[in-house]
Amino acid sequence: MIASPKLKIVEELIATSTREELAWISGYLAGIAAQKGVAVAPTAPDVAAPAKAGKITIAYGTETGNSKKLAADFAAKAKKNGINAKLVSLDQYRINDLAKEEYFVTIISTQGEGEPPAAAKKFYDHIHNNGFKLEKLKYGVLALGDTSYPLFCKAGEDVDAQLGKLGGQRIASLQKCDTDYEADADAWFGQLLQSVSSNGNEAVAAPAPPVKTTGKKTYTGTILTNIDLNDRGSAKETHHIEIDAADVDYLPGDALGLIPHNDESLVAEILAVAGVDASKMHAYKGEEVGVSDLLRRRLNLIHMPERVVAKYAALSGNNIPETRMGLLDLLKIYPLKSSDQFREVIEILEPIAPRLYSIASSPEAHSGEIHLTVARDKFCINGEDKFGLCSDFLARLQEGSTFDFYIHKNGAFRLPEPEKDIIMIGPGTGIAPFRSFLAHRDATGAGGRNWLFFGDQHFVSDFLYQTELLNWFDTGVLSKLNVAFSRDQKEKIYVQHRMLQHGKELFEWMEGGASVYVCGAKEPMSVDVEAALVQVVIQHGGKTKESAEAYIAAMKEADRYLKDVY
Ligand SMILES: Cc1cc2nc3c(=O)[nH]c(=O)nc-3n(C[C@H](O)[C@H](O)[C@H](O)COP(=O)(O)O)c2cc1C
């Protein structure tokens, strides 16, 4: 026991200290007592022992920024818990460091048809193709995905399994997350941190437990307007679609996801060729569904992947080349043994994958509505006109008809602070998110300047949203508007040519802190636009090619050069 004046000092110190400070003080006093040869009382104070400061690398593989954002949140959380966290993108990660890691956490999304994001491809290939050992590695994988896709979280699954095969030890089981990932991801990382704090003593040796998915929120929208924005004589058909959908939570930059339906006539033909009664019921995912409805709304029937064709070959007893095919062609060329076998065919078909469209409206400006800009995808096969499944589905939706959708959050394509300048480069349907940005900035009175580069084939027929854009220019919402109509003159002129023409001012805006946004075709547009940006920095910033590329890379890193390309 100590005398009361001293006790008062101790009590005061305790009252004004945080848990971490108390933990430190307790350790400090115990150390001094031990030095003086004093036995420390067995009853420890009621505070958590200081976490053993581990070192953790958090590496993300992202396409649209969700994994990056989550990884940054995790790194901040780890640091708060006294753990030294290193945050790195998988495309910047030095693969030789893997064998030296103490704790390695990776957050990786799945893209394409079950593939890793482009930025994670090198890492993914390296761990799969090189036979090295990672016996010291303690790791955890969080996989981001979307349950609507047939290969849900496939890239994350592969990375988790492969690091295990190479000898790594799991500190947390694989966590697969759907599009509403925040809560699951947070809980998973909390557990993982505990494991790291206890110095890996709680390592999970067993393979991953059953997946926990929460499912996403879906909405039903009603079509208010569906008009073709292109004028007579255009080679294109771009639909402006307004959807009535109250209480939908979205932000400018987000996309709308939907599952398109198959064409009714295709379904009817498939059933006729297979000799199946359209009114037949089929048990599918725990519910009884009419076979016609199942084929129309849920299952992918066109351009089916090789793995499905291989399964069809096995069940129908046919020798079929390894190639993608549609179900109708398969049934016609390689008939089933009997119409009863169609039940087995249904079991091997995969769900229709969702499609994403950048939202062209702003919740501030178009309350209760969502607008889309959809180019009807038209192509020719064997002299026959064909349309893309989803754009055709949307283009043909009549006023008053309904369809289901969900919101795909795009945290990596957000407006900056209201007073910051933005440069938007969005030819064709790439204009969609910029209509949302401009409407939002107009409605909220944001002070930053807005500069738009738009382009298409012809001024007369393809100047999408012309009236609105010119109106925004007249009212000063758009400070600058530069357009490029590629086919109105002999020489093709594209947005990147306009950027080069206005390079001096463009560089001044960039130097002044403007953010650059690009939306539209990944190739060749976004590649050419990036080359033009580098050129602008070389020419007007007096830099070498290398340092101009570094300048653009630094803008990317600072979230001031953002892309939504497809
Ligand atoms: C073109 C495209 C293809 C996708 N393919 C898959 C897929 O095959 N499997 C899956 O689980 N998720 C798939 N997704 C969903 C993404 O993994 C999911 O949206 C994720 O949150 C994206 O994270 P990121 O922003 O870090 O890339 C796909 C998304 C897009 C845009």
Coordinates of C-alpha atoms and ligand atoms in Angstrom, one line a residue:
M1 CA 0.0 0.0 0.0
I2 CA 1.2 3.6 -0.6
A3 CA 0.4 6.7 1.3
S4 CA -2.6 8.7 0.2
P5 CA -0.7 11.8 -1.4
K6 CA 1.1 9.3 -3.7
L7 CA -2.1 7.3 -4.3
K8 CA -3.8 10.5 -5.4
I9 CA -1.2 11.1 -8.0
V10 CA -1.5 7.5 -9.3
E11 CA -5.3 7.8 -9.4
E12 CA -5.1 11.1 -11.3
L13 CA -2.7 9.5 -13.8
I14 CA -5.1 6.5 -14.3
A15 CA -8.1 8.8 -14.8
T16 CA -6.4 10.8 -17.5
S17 CA -4.7 7.9 -19.4
T18 CA -6.0 6.0 -22.4
R19 CA -6.1 2.1 -22.4
E20 CA -2.9 2.0 -24.5
E21 CA -1.1 4.4 -22.1
L22 CA -2.2 2.4 -19.1
A23 CA -0.9 -0.7 -20.8
W24 CA 2.4 1.0 -21.4
I25 CA 2.6 2.3 -17.8
S26 CA 1.8 -1.1 -16.3
G27 CA 4.6 -2.7 -18.4
Y28 CA 7.0 0.1 -17.5
L29 CA 6.4 -0.2 -13.8
A30 CA 6.7 -4.0 -14.0
G31 CA 10.0 -3.6 -15.7
I32 CA 11.3 -1.2 -13.1
A33 CA 10.1 -3.4 -10.3
A34 CA 11.8 -6.4 -11.8
Q35 CA 15.1 -4.4 -12.1
K36 CA 14.9 -3.6 -8.4
G37 CA 14.3 -7.3 -7.7
V38 CA 10.7 -6.8 -6.6
A39 CA 8.2 -9.6 -7.2
V40 CA 5.2 -8.2 -9.2
A41 CA 1.8 -8.9 -7.8
P42 CA 0.0 -11.7 -9.7
T43 CA -3.2 -9.7 -10.2
A44 CA -2.6 -7.6 -13.4
P45 CA -4.7 -4.5 -13.9
D46 CA -7.8 -4.8 -16.0
V47 CA -6.4 -3.6 -19.2
A48 CA -5.5 -5.4 -22.4
A49 CA -1.9 -6.4 -22.7
P50 CA -0.1 -4.3 -25.4
A51 CA -0.4 -6.0 -28.7
K52 CA 2.9 -7.6 -29.8
A53 CA 3.7 -5.2 -32.7
G54 CA 3.5 -7.4 -35.7
K55 CA 4.3 -6.3 -39.3
I56 CA 1.6 -6.9 -41.8
T57 CA 1.6 -6.3 -45.6
I58 CA -1.8 -5.5 -47.1
A59 CA -1.7 -6.1 -50.8
Y60 CA -4.7 -5.3 -53.1
G61 CA -5.7 -6.4 -56.6
T62 CA -8.4 -4.1 -57.9
E63 CA -10.1 -3.1 -61.1
T64 CA -12.7 -0.5 -60.0
G65 CA -11.1 0.5 -56.7
N66 CA -13.2 -1.4 -54.1
S67 CA -10.3 -3.6 -53.0
K68 CA -8.0 -0.6 -52.8
K69 CA -10.4 1.3 -50.6
L70 CA -10.9 -1.7 -48.3
A71 CA -7.2 -2.3 -48.1
A72 CA -6.6 1.3 -47.1
D73 CA -9.2 1.0 -44.4
F74 CA -7.6 -2.2 -43.1
A75 CA -4.1 -0.6 -43.1
A76 CA -5.5 2.4 -41.0
K77 CA -7.2 0.0 -38.6
A78 CA -4.0 -2.1 -38.2
K79 CA -1.9 1.0 -37.4
K80 CA -4.5 2.1 -34.8
N81 CA -4.0 -1.3 -33.2
G82 CA -0.2 -0.7 -33.0
I83 CA 0.6 -3.0 -35.9
N84 CA 3.0 -1.8 -38.5
A85 CA 1.0 -2.1 -41.8
K86 CA 2.4 -1.7 -45.3
L87 CA -0.1 -1.0 -48.0
V88 CA 0.7 -2.0 -51.6
S89 CA -1.0 -2.6 -54.9
L90 CA -0.3 -6.2 -56.3
D91 CA 1.1 -4.7 -59.5
Q92 CA 3.7 -2.8 -57.4
Y93 CA 4.4 -5.7 -55.1
R94 CA 7.9 -7.2 -55.3
I95 CA 7.1 -10.9 -55.6
N96 CA 10.5 -12.0 -54.1
D97 CA 9.3 -10.3 -50.8
L98 CA 6.6 -12.9 -50.4
A99 CA 9.0 -15.5 -48.9
K100 CA 10.1 -12.8 -46.3
E101 CA 6.7 -11.6 -45.2
E102 CA 5.7 -12.0 -41.6
Y103 CA 2.0 -11.6 -42.2
F104 CA 0.5 -11.1 -45.7
V105 CA -3.1 -10.1 -46.3
T106 CA -4.4 -9.8 -49.8
I107 CA -7.7 -8.3 -51.0
I108 CA -8.5 -9.3 -54.5
S109 CA -11.5 -8.9 -56.7
T110 CA -12.6 -11.1 -59.6
Q111 CA -13.1 -9.7 -63.1
G112 CA -14.0 -10.9 -66.6
E113 CA -15.0 -14.5 -66.4
G114 CA -13.5 -15.5 -63.1
E115 CA -10.2 -13.8 -63.7
P116 CA -8.0 -11.6 -61.5
P117 CA -7.9 -7.9 -62.1
A118 CA -5.3 -6.8 -64.7
A119 CA -3.2 -5.2 -62.0
A120 CA -3.0 -8.6 -60.1
K121 CA -2.3 -10.8 -63.1
K122 CA 1.5 -10.8 -62.7
F123 CA 1.2 -11.8 -59.1
Y124 CA -1.5 -14.4 -59.8
D125 CA 0.5 -16.0 -62.6
H126 CA 3.7 -16.0 -60.6
I127 CA 2.3 -17.9 -57.6
H128 CA 0.6 -20.4 -60.0
N129 CA 3.5 -21.0 -62.3
N130 CA 6.5 -21.1 -60.2
G131 CA 7.2 -23.9 -57.8
F132 CA 8.7 -22.1 -54.8
K133 CA 8.0 -22.7 -51.1
L134 CA 6.5 -20.3 -48.7
E135 CA 6.8 -22.2 -45.4
K136 CA 7.1 -19.1 -43.2
L137 CA 4.2 -17.2 -44.8
K138 CA 1.2 -16.5 -42.6
Y139 CA -1.6 -15.2 -44.8
G140 CA -5.3 -14.3 -45.2
V141 CA -7.3 -13.7 -48.4
L142 CA -10.4 -11.5 -48.7
A143 CA -12.1 -12.1 -52.1
L144 CA -14.4 -9.4 -53.5
G145 CA -17.0 -10.5 -56.1
D146 CA -20.6 -10.6 -57.1
T147 CA -22.8 -13.6 -56.5
S148 CA -24.6 -12.9 -59.7
Y149 CA -21.5 -14.1 -61.6
P150 CA -21.1 -17.9 -62.3
L151 CA -17.6 -17.9 -61.0
F152 CA -18.1 -16.1 -57.7
C153 CA -14.8 -14.8 -56.2
K154 CA -12.8 -17.2 -58.3
A155 CA -9.6 -15.2 -58.3
G156 CA -9.6 -14.9 -54.5
E157 CA -10.4 -18.6 -54.1
D158 CA -7.4 -19.5 -56.4
V159 CA -5.0 -17.2 -54.6
D160 CA -6.1 -18.6 -51.2
A161 CA -5.7 -22.2 -52.3
Q162 CA -2.4 -21.6 -54.1
L163 CA -0.7 -19.8 -51.2
G164 CA -1.7 -22.8 -49.1
K165 CA -0.3 -25.2 -51.6
L166 CA 3.0 -23.3 -51.5
G167 CA 3.2 -24.0 -47.8
G168 CA 1.7 -20.8 -46.4
Q169 CA -0.3 -20.9 -43.2
R170 CA -3.7 -19.2 -43.0
I171 CA -4.2 -16.7 -40.2
A172 CA -7.8 -16.4 -41.3
S173 CA -10.0 -18.5 -43.5
L174 CA -10.8 -17.2 -47.0
Q175 CA -13.6 -14.6 -46.8
K176 CA -15.7 -14.3 -49.9
C177 CA -17.8 -11.1 -50.1
D178 CA -20.7 -10.0 -52.3
T179 CA -21.1 -6.4 -53.5
D180 CA -22.3 -5.3 -50.1
Y181 CA -19.0 -6.3 -48.5
E182 CA -18.4 -3.7 -45.8
A183 CA -19.7 -5.5 -42.7
D184 CA -18.3 -8.9 -43.6
A185 CA -15.0 -7.5 -44.5
D186 CA -14.7 -5.5 -41.3
A187 CA -15.6 -8.4 -39.1
W188 CA -13.1 -10.7 -40.9
F189 CA -10.3 -8.2 -40.6
G190 CA -11.0 -7.6 -36.9
Q191 CA -10.6 -11.4 -36.3
L192 CA -7.4 -11.4 -38.4
L193 CA -5.9 -8.6 -36.4
Q194 CA -6.6 -10.5 -33.2
S195 CA -4.6 -13.4 -34.6
V196 CA -1.8 -11.1 -35.6
S197 CA -1.8 -9.5 -32.1
S198 CA -1.5 -12.9 -30.5
N199 CA 1.5 -13.5 -32.8
G200 CA -0.2 -16.0 -35.1
N201 CA -1.0 -18.4 -32.2
E202 CA -4.5 -18.5 -33.4
A203 CA -3.5 -19.4 -37.0
V204 CA -6.2 -21.2 -38.9
A205 CA -4.7 -24.3 -40.4
A206 CA -7.9 -25.8 -41.8
P207 CA -9.2 -25.0 -45.2
A208 CA -11.8 -22.4 -45.6
P209 CA -15.2 -22.9 -44.0
P210 CA -18.5 -22.6 -45.9
V211 CA -18.9 -19.2 -47.6
K212 CA -20.8 -16.5 -46.0
T213 CA -22.5 -14.2 -48.5
T214 CA -25.1 -11.6 -47.7
G215 CA -26.6 -11.0 -51.1
K216 CA -27.2 -7.6 -52.6
K217 CA -30.1 -5.2 -52.5
T218 CA -32.1 -5.3 -55.7
Y219 CA -34.7 -2.7 -56.8
T220 CA -37.5 -2.7 -59.4
G221 CA -37.5 0.2 -61.8
T222 CA -40.2 1.5 -64.1
I223 CA -39.2 2.9 -67.5
L224 CA -40.3 6.6 -67.8
T225 CA -38.6 7.5 -71.1
N226 CA -36.6 5.5 -73.6
I227 CA -35.4 7.6 -76.6
D228 CA -32.7 7.3 -79.3
L229 CA -30.3 10.2 -78.9
N230 CA -28.9 9.7 -82.4
D231 CA -30.5 11.5 -85.3
R232 CA -31.4 10.2 -88.7
G233 CA -28.4 9.1 -90.8
S234 CA -26.4 8.0 -87.8
A235 CA -24.6 4.7 -87.8
K236 CA -25.3 4.4 -84.1
E237 CA -28.3 3.9 -81.8
T238 CA -27.7 5.4 -78.3
H239 CA -30.6 5.2 -75.9
H240 CA -31.3 7.7 -73.1
I241 CA -33.3 5.7 -70.6
E242 CA -35.0 7.3 -67.6
I243 CA -36.1 4.9 -64.8
D244 CA -38.4 5.7 -62.0
A245 CA -36.9 4.2 -58.9
A246 CA -37.5 5.8 -55.5
D247 CA -35.2 5.4 -52.5
V248 CA -32.3 4.1 -54.4
D249 CA -29.0 4.9 -52.7
Y250 CA -26.4 5.9 -55.2
L251 CA -23.7 8.5 -56.0
P252 CA -22.4 10.1 -59.2
G253 CA -19.8 7.7 -60.5
D254 CA -21.8 4.6 -59.6
A255 CA -23.1 2.1 -62.1
L256 CA -26.4 0.2 -62.5
G257 CA -26.1 -3.6 -62.6
L258 CA -28.8 -5.8 -64.2
I259 CA -29.4 -9.3 -65.4
P260 CA -30.7 -9.1 -69.0
H261 CA -33.4 -11.6 -70.1
N262 CA -33.0 -13.9 -73.1
D263 CA -35.1 -13.4 -76.2
E264 CA -38.5 -15.1 -76.0
S265 CA -38.2 -16.5 -79.6
L266 CA -34.8 -18.1 -78.7
V267 CA -36.2 -19.8 -75.7
A268 CA -39.2 -21.1 -77.7
E269 CA -36.9 -22.5 -80.4
I270 CA -34.7 -24.2 -77.8
L271 CA -37.6 -25.9 -76.2
A272 CA -39.0 -26.9 -79.6
V273 CA -35.7 -28.4 -80.7
A274 CA -35.2 -30.2 -77.4
G275 CA -38.8 -31.5 -77.5
V276 CA -39.7 -30.0 -74.1
D277 CA -43.1 -28.8 -73.1
A278 CA -42.8 -25.1 -72.2
S279 CA -45.2 -25.4 -69.3
K280 CA -43.0 -28.0 -67.5
M281 CA -41.8 -27.1 -64.0
H282 CA -38.2 -27.5 -62.8
A283 CA -36.7 -27.4 -59.3
Y284 CA -34.0 -24.7 -59.4
K285 CA -32.2 -23.3 -56.4
G286 CA -34.9 -24.5 -54.0
E287 CA -37.9 -23.2 -55.9
E288 CA -40.2 -24.6 -58.6
V289 CA -39.9 -22.5 -61.7
G290 CA -41.5 -23.0 -65.2
V291 CA -38.8 -24.2 -67.6
S292 CA -39.6 -21.4 -70.0
D293 CA -39.2 -18.7 -67.4
L294 CA -36.0 -20.3 -66.1
L295 CA -34.5 -20.2 -69.6
R296 CA -35.7 -16.7 -70.3
R297 CA -34.7 -14.9 -67.1
R298 CA -32.0 -16.9 -65.3
L299 CA -29.8 -19.0 -67.5
N300 CA -27.2 -18.1 -70.0
L301 CA -28.0 -19.6 -73.4
I302 CA -25.8 -17.7 -75.8
H303 CA -22.0 -17.8 -76.3
M304 CA -21.6 -20.4 -73.5
P305 CA -18.1 -20.9 -72.1
E306 CA -16.0 -23.9 -73.1
R307 CA -16.5 -25.5 -69.6
V308 CA -20.3 -25.7 -70.2
V309 CA -19.9 -27.0 -73.7
A310 CA -17.5 -29.8 -72.3
K311 CA -20.2 -30.8 -69.8
Y312 CA -22.8 -30.9 -72.5
A313 CA -20.5 -33.1 -74.6
A314 CA -20.1 -35.5 -71.6
L315 CA -23.8 -35.8 -70.9
S316 CA -25.0 -36.0 -74.5
G317 CA -22.2 -38.5 -75.4
N318 CA -20.9 -36.3 -78.3
N319 CA -17.4 -35.4 -79.3
I320 CA -17.5 -31.6 -79.4
P321 CA -14.5 -29.3 -80.1
E322 CA -13.4 -27.1 -77.2
T323 CA -15.1 -23.9 -78.1
R324 CA -17.8 -21.5 -77.0
M325 CA -21.3 -22.2 -78.4
G326 CA -24.9 -21.2 -78.0
L327 CA -27.3 -23.8 -76.6
L328 CA -29.5 -23.8 -79.6
D329 CA -26.6 -24.7 -81.9
L330 CA -25.5 -27.4 -79.5
L331 CA -28.9 -29.0 -79.5
K332 CA -29.2 -28.8 -83.3
I333 CA -25.7 -30.1 -84.1
Y334 CA -25.3 -32.5 -81.2
P335 CA -28.8 -33.7 -80.2
L336 CA -29.6 -35.1 -76.8
K337 CA -30.3 -38.8 -76.4
S338 CA -33.9 -38.0 -75.3
S339 CA -36.0 -35.0 -74.4
D340 CA -35.8 -36.1 -70.7
Q341 CA -32.1 -35.4 -70.8
F342 CA -32.9 -31.7 -71.0
R343 CA -33.3 -31.7 -67.2
E344 CA -29.6 -32.5 -66.9
V345 CA -28.8 -29.8 -69.4
I346 CA -30.5 -27.2 -67.1
E347 CA -28.2 -28.3 -64.3
I348 CA -25.1 -27.5 -66.2
L349 CA -26.2 -24.1 -67.5
E350 CA -24.7 -21.1 -65.8
P351 CA -26.6 -18.0 -64.6
I352 CA -26.8 -15.0 -66.9
A353 CA -23.9 -12.6 -65.8
P354 CA -24.9 -9.1 -64.9
R355 CA -24.0 -6.1 -67.0
L356 CA -23.0 -2.7 -65.7
Y357 CA -24.0 0.7 -67.0
S358 CA -22.5 4.0 -65.7
I359 CA -25.3 6.1 -64.3
A360 CA -26.0 9.3 -66.2
S361 CA -28.1 11.1 -63.5
S362 CA -27.5 12.6 -60.1
P363 CA -29.6 12.0 -57.0
E364 CA -29.4 15.7 -56.3
A365 CA -30.7 16.8 -59.7
H366 CA -32.9 13.9 -60.7
S367 CA -34.6 12.8 -57.5
G368 CA -36.3 9.4 -57.5
E369 CA -34.9 8.6 -61.0
I370 CA -31.9 6.9 -62.6
H371 CA -30.8 7.7 -66.1
L372 CA -28.7 5.5 -68.4
T373 CA -27.0 6.1 -71.7
V374 CA -27.0 2.8 -73.6
A375 CA -25.5 2.1 -77.0
R376 CA -27.4 -0.7 -78.7
D377 CA -24.6 -3.1 -79.7
K378 CA -25.2 -4.3 -83.3
F379 CA -23.0 -6.7 -85.2
C380 CA -23.3 -9.0 -88.2
I381 CA -22.8 -12.8 -88.1
N382 CA -23.1 -14.7 -91.4
G383 CA -24.9 -11.8 -93.0
E384 CA -27.4 -11.7 -90.2
D385 CA -27.9 -8.6 -88.0
K386 CA -27.5 -9.5 -84.3
F387 CA -27.7 -7.4 -81.1
G388 CA -25.9 -7.6 -77.8
L389 CA -28.0 -9.3 -75.2
C390 CA -28.2 -6.6 -72.6
S391 CA -28.1 -3.4 -74.7
D392 CA -30.9 -4.9 -76.9
F393 CA -32.9 -5.8 -73.8
L394 CA -32.7 -2.2 -72.5
A395 CA -33.2 -0.5 -75.8
R396 CA -36.4 -2.4 -76.3
L397 CA -37.9 -1.7 -72.9
Q398 CA -41.1 0.3 -73.4
E399 CA -42.4 3.1 -71.2
G400 CA -44.2 1.6 -68.2
S401 CA -42.3 -1.7 -68.3
T402 CA -40.3 -2.8 -65.3
F403 CA -37.0 -4.5 -64.7
D404 CA -34.8 -5.4 -61.7
F405 CA -31.4 -3.9 -61.0
Y406 CA -28.9 -3.2 -58.3
I407 CA -26.3 -0.5 -57.7
H408 CA -22.7 -1.2 -58.3
K409 CA -20.7 1.2 -56.1
N410 CA -17.7 2.7 -57.8
G411 CA -15.8 4.3 -55.0
A412 CA -12.8 4.8 -57.4
F413 CA -14.7 7.2 -59.6
R414 CA -15.9 10.0 -57.4
L415 CA -16.1 13.7 -57.7
P416 CA -13.4 15.6 -55.7
E417 CA -14.1 18.4 -53.2
P418 CA -16.7 20.9 -54.7
E419 CA -14.2 23.7 -55.1
K420 CA -11.7 21.5 -57.1
D421 CA -11.5 21.7 -60.9
I422 CA -12.3 18.6 -63.0
I423 CA -11.4 17.6 -66.6
M424 CA -13.7 15.0 -68.1
I425 CA -12.9 13.0 -71.2
G426 CA -15.9 11.0 -72.3
P427 CA -16.5 10.3 -76.0
G428 CA -19.6 8.3 -77.0
T429 CA -21.4 6.6 -74.1
G430 CA -18.4 7.7 -72.0
I431 CA -20.4 10.9 -71.5
A432 CA -22.8 9.1 -69.1
P433 CA -21.1 9.6 -65.7
F434 CA -20.1 13.2 -66.8
R435 CA -23.7 14.1 -67.3
S436 CA -24.2 12.9 -63.7
F437 CA -21.2 14.9 -62.5
L438 CA -22.3 18.1 -64.3
A439 CA -25.9 17.8 -63.1
H440 CA -24.6 17.1 -59.6
R441 CA -22.3 20.1 -59.6
D442 CA -25.0 22.3 -61.1
A443 CA -27.6 21.2 -58.5
T444 CA -25.2 21.6 -55.5
G445 CA -23.6 24.9 -56.7
A446 CA -20.1 23.4 -56.6
G447 CA -17.5 26.1 -57.2
G448 CA -14.8 24.1 -59.1
R449 CA -14.4 24.6 -62.8
N450 CA -15.6 21.8 -65.2
W451 CA -14.0 21.0 -68.6
L452 CA -15.5 18.4 -70.9
F453 CA -14.0 16.7 -74.0
F454 CA -16.7 14.9 -75.9
G455 CA -16.5 13.2 -79.3
D456 CA -18.4 10.9 -81.7
Q457 CA -18.7 10.3 -85.4
H458 CA -20.9 13.2 -86.7
F459 CA -21.9 16.6 -85.3
V460 CA -25.3 16.5 -86.9
S461 CA -26.4 13.1 -85.8
D462 CA -24.2 12.0 -82.8
F463 CA -23.8 15.0 -80.5
L464 CA -25.3 13.3 -77.5
Y465 CA -27.0 15.6 -75.0
Q466 CA -26.2 18.5 -77.2
T467 CA -28.9 20.9 -75.8
E468 CA -28.1 20.1 -72.2
L469 CA -24.3 20.5 -72.7
L470 CA -24.7 23.8 -74.5
N471 CA -27.0 25.0 -71.8
W472 CA -24.5 24.1 -69.1
F473 CA -21.8 26.0 -71.2
D474 CA -24.1 29.0 -71.4
T475 CA -24.8 29.1 -67.7
G476 CA -21.1 28.6 -66.8
V477 CA -21.5 25.1 -65.3
L478 CA -19.2 24.0 -68.1
S479 CA -16.2 26.3 -68.2
K480 CA -14.8 24.7 -71.3
L481 CA -16.3 22.3 -73.8
N482 CA -14.3 20.8 -76.6
V483 CA -15.8 18.4 -79.1
A484 CA -14.3 16.1 -81.8
F485 CA -16.4 14.6 -84.5
S486 CA -14.2 12.1 -86.2
R487 CA -16.0 11.6 -89.5
D488 CA -17.0 15.2 -90.4
Q489 CA -13.8 15.8 -92.3
K490 CA -11.2 13.8 -94.2
E491 CA -8.8 13.4 -91.4
K492 CA -10.1 11.6 -88.3
I493 CA -10.2 13.9 -85.3
Y494 CA -10.6 12.4 -81.8
V495 CA -10.8 13.7 -78.2
Q496 CA -7.0 13.2 -77.8
H497 CA -6.3 15.6 -80.7
R498 CA -8.4 18.3 -79.0
M499 CA -6.5 17.6 -75.7
L500 CA -3.2 18.2 -77.5
Q501 CA -4.5 21.3 -79.2
H502 CA -5.4 22.7 -75.8
G503 CA -2.4 21.2 -74.1
K504 CA -1.0 24.4 -72.5
E505 CA -4.2 25.1 -70.7
L506 CA -4.8 21.5 -69.9
F507 CA -1.4 21.3 -68.2
E508 CA -2.2 24.5 -66.2
W509 CA -5.4 23.0 -64.9
M510 CA -3.5 19.8 -63.9
E511 CA -0.8 21.8 -62.2
G512 CA -3.5 23.7 -60.4
G513 CA -4.8 20.5 -58.9
A514 CA -7.6 19.5 -61.3
S515 CA -8.6 15.8 -61.4
V516 CA -8.7 14.1 -64.8
Y517 CA -11.5 11.6 -65.5
V518 CA -11.8 9.2 -68.5
C519 CA -14.8 7.2 -69.4
G520 CA -15.6 5.0 -72.4
A521 CA -13.8 2.4 -74.5
K522 CA -10.7 0.9 -72.8
E523 CA -9.1 0.4 -76.2
P524 CA -8.1 2.3 -78.1
M525 CA -9.6 5.4 -76.6
S526 CA -8.3 5.3 -73.0
V527 CA -4.9 4.3 -74.2
D528 CA -4.7 7.1 -76.7
V529 CA -6.0 9.6 -74.1
E530 CA -3.3 8.5 -71.7
A531 CA -0.6 8.9 -74.4
A532 CA -1.9 12.4 -75.1
L533 CA -1.8 13.3 -71.4
V534 CA 1.9 12.2 -71.2
Q535 CA 2.5 14.2 -74.4
V536 CA 0.9 17.3 -72.8
V537 CA 3.1 17.0 -69.7
I538 CA 6.3 16.6 -71.9
Q539 CA 5.5 19.5 -74.0
H540 CA 4.1 22.0 -71.5
G541 CA 5.8 20.8 -68.3
G542 CA 9.2 20.5 -70.0
K543 CA 9.7 16.9 -68.8
T544 CA 11.3 13.8 -70.3
K545 CA 9.0 11.0 -71.3
E546 CA 10.0 9.1 -68.2
S547 CA 9.3 11.9 -65.8
A548 CA 6.0 12.8 -67.6
E549 CA 4.9 9.1 -67.1
A550 CA 5.9 9.4 -63.5
Y551 CA 3.8 12.7 -63.2
I552 CA 0.7 10.8 -64.5
A553 CA 1.4 7.8 -62.3
A554 CA 1.6 10.2 -59.3
M555 CA -1.8 11.7 -60.3
K556 CA -3.2 8.2 -60.4
E557 CA -1.7 7.4 -57.0
A558 CA -3.3 10.6 -55.6
D559 CA -6.7 9.6 -57.0
R560 CA -6.5 12.6 -59.4
Y561 CA -6.5 10.5 -62.6
L562 CA -9.5 8.2 -62.6
K563 CA -10.8 5.9 -65.2
D564 CA -14.1 4.1 -65.8
V565 CA -13.4 2.2 -69.0
Y566 CA -14.8 -0.9 -70.6
Ligands
LIG1 C1 -16.6 -6.8 -66.1 C2 -16.8 -7.4 -64.7 C3 -16.7 -8.8 -64.5 C4 -16.8 -9.4 -63.2 N1 -16.7 -10.7 -63.1 C5 -16.9 -11.3 -61.9 C6 -16.8 -12.7 -61.7 O1 -16.5 -13.5 -62.7 N2 -17.0 -13.2 -60.5 C7 -17.2 -12.4 -59.4 O2 -17.4 -12.9 -58.3 N3 -17.3 -11.1 -59.5 C8 -17.2 -10.5 -60.7 N4 -17.3 -9.1 -60.9 C9 -17.6 -8.3 -59.7 C10 -16.4 -7.6 -59.0 O3 -15.5 -8.6 -58.5 C11 -16.9 -6.8 -57.8 O4 -17.7 -5.7 -58.4 C12 -15.9 -6.2 -56.9 O5 -16.4 -5.5 -55.8 C13 -14.9 -5.3 -57.7 O6 -13.8 -5.0 -56.8 P1 -12.7 -4.0 -57.3 O7 -13.3 -2.6 -57.4 O8 -11.6 -4.1 -56.3 O9 -12.2 -4.5 -58.6 C14 -17.1 -8.5 -62.1 C15 -17.2 -7.1 -62.3 C16 -17.0 -6.6 -63.5 C17 -17.1 -5.1 -63.7

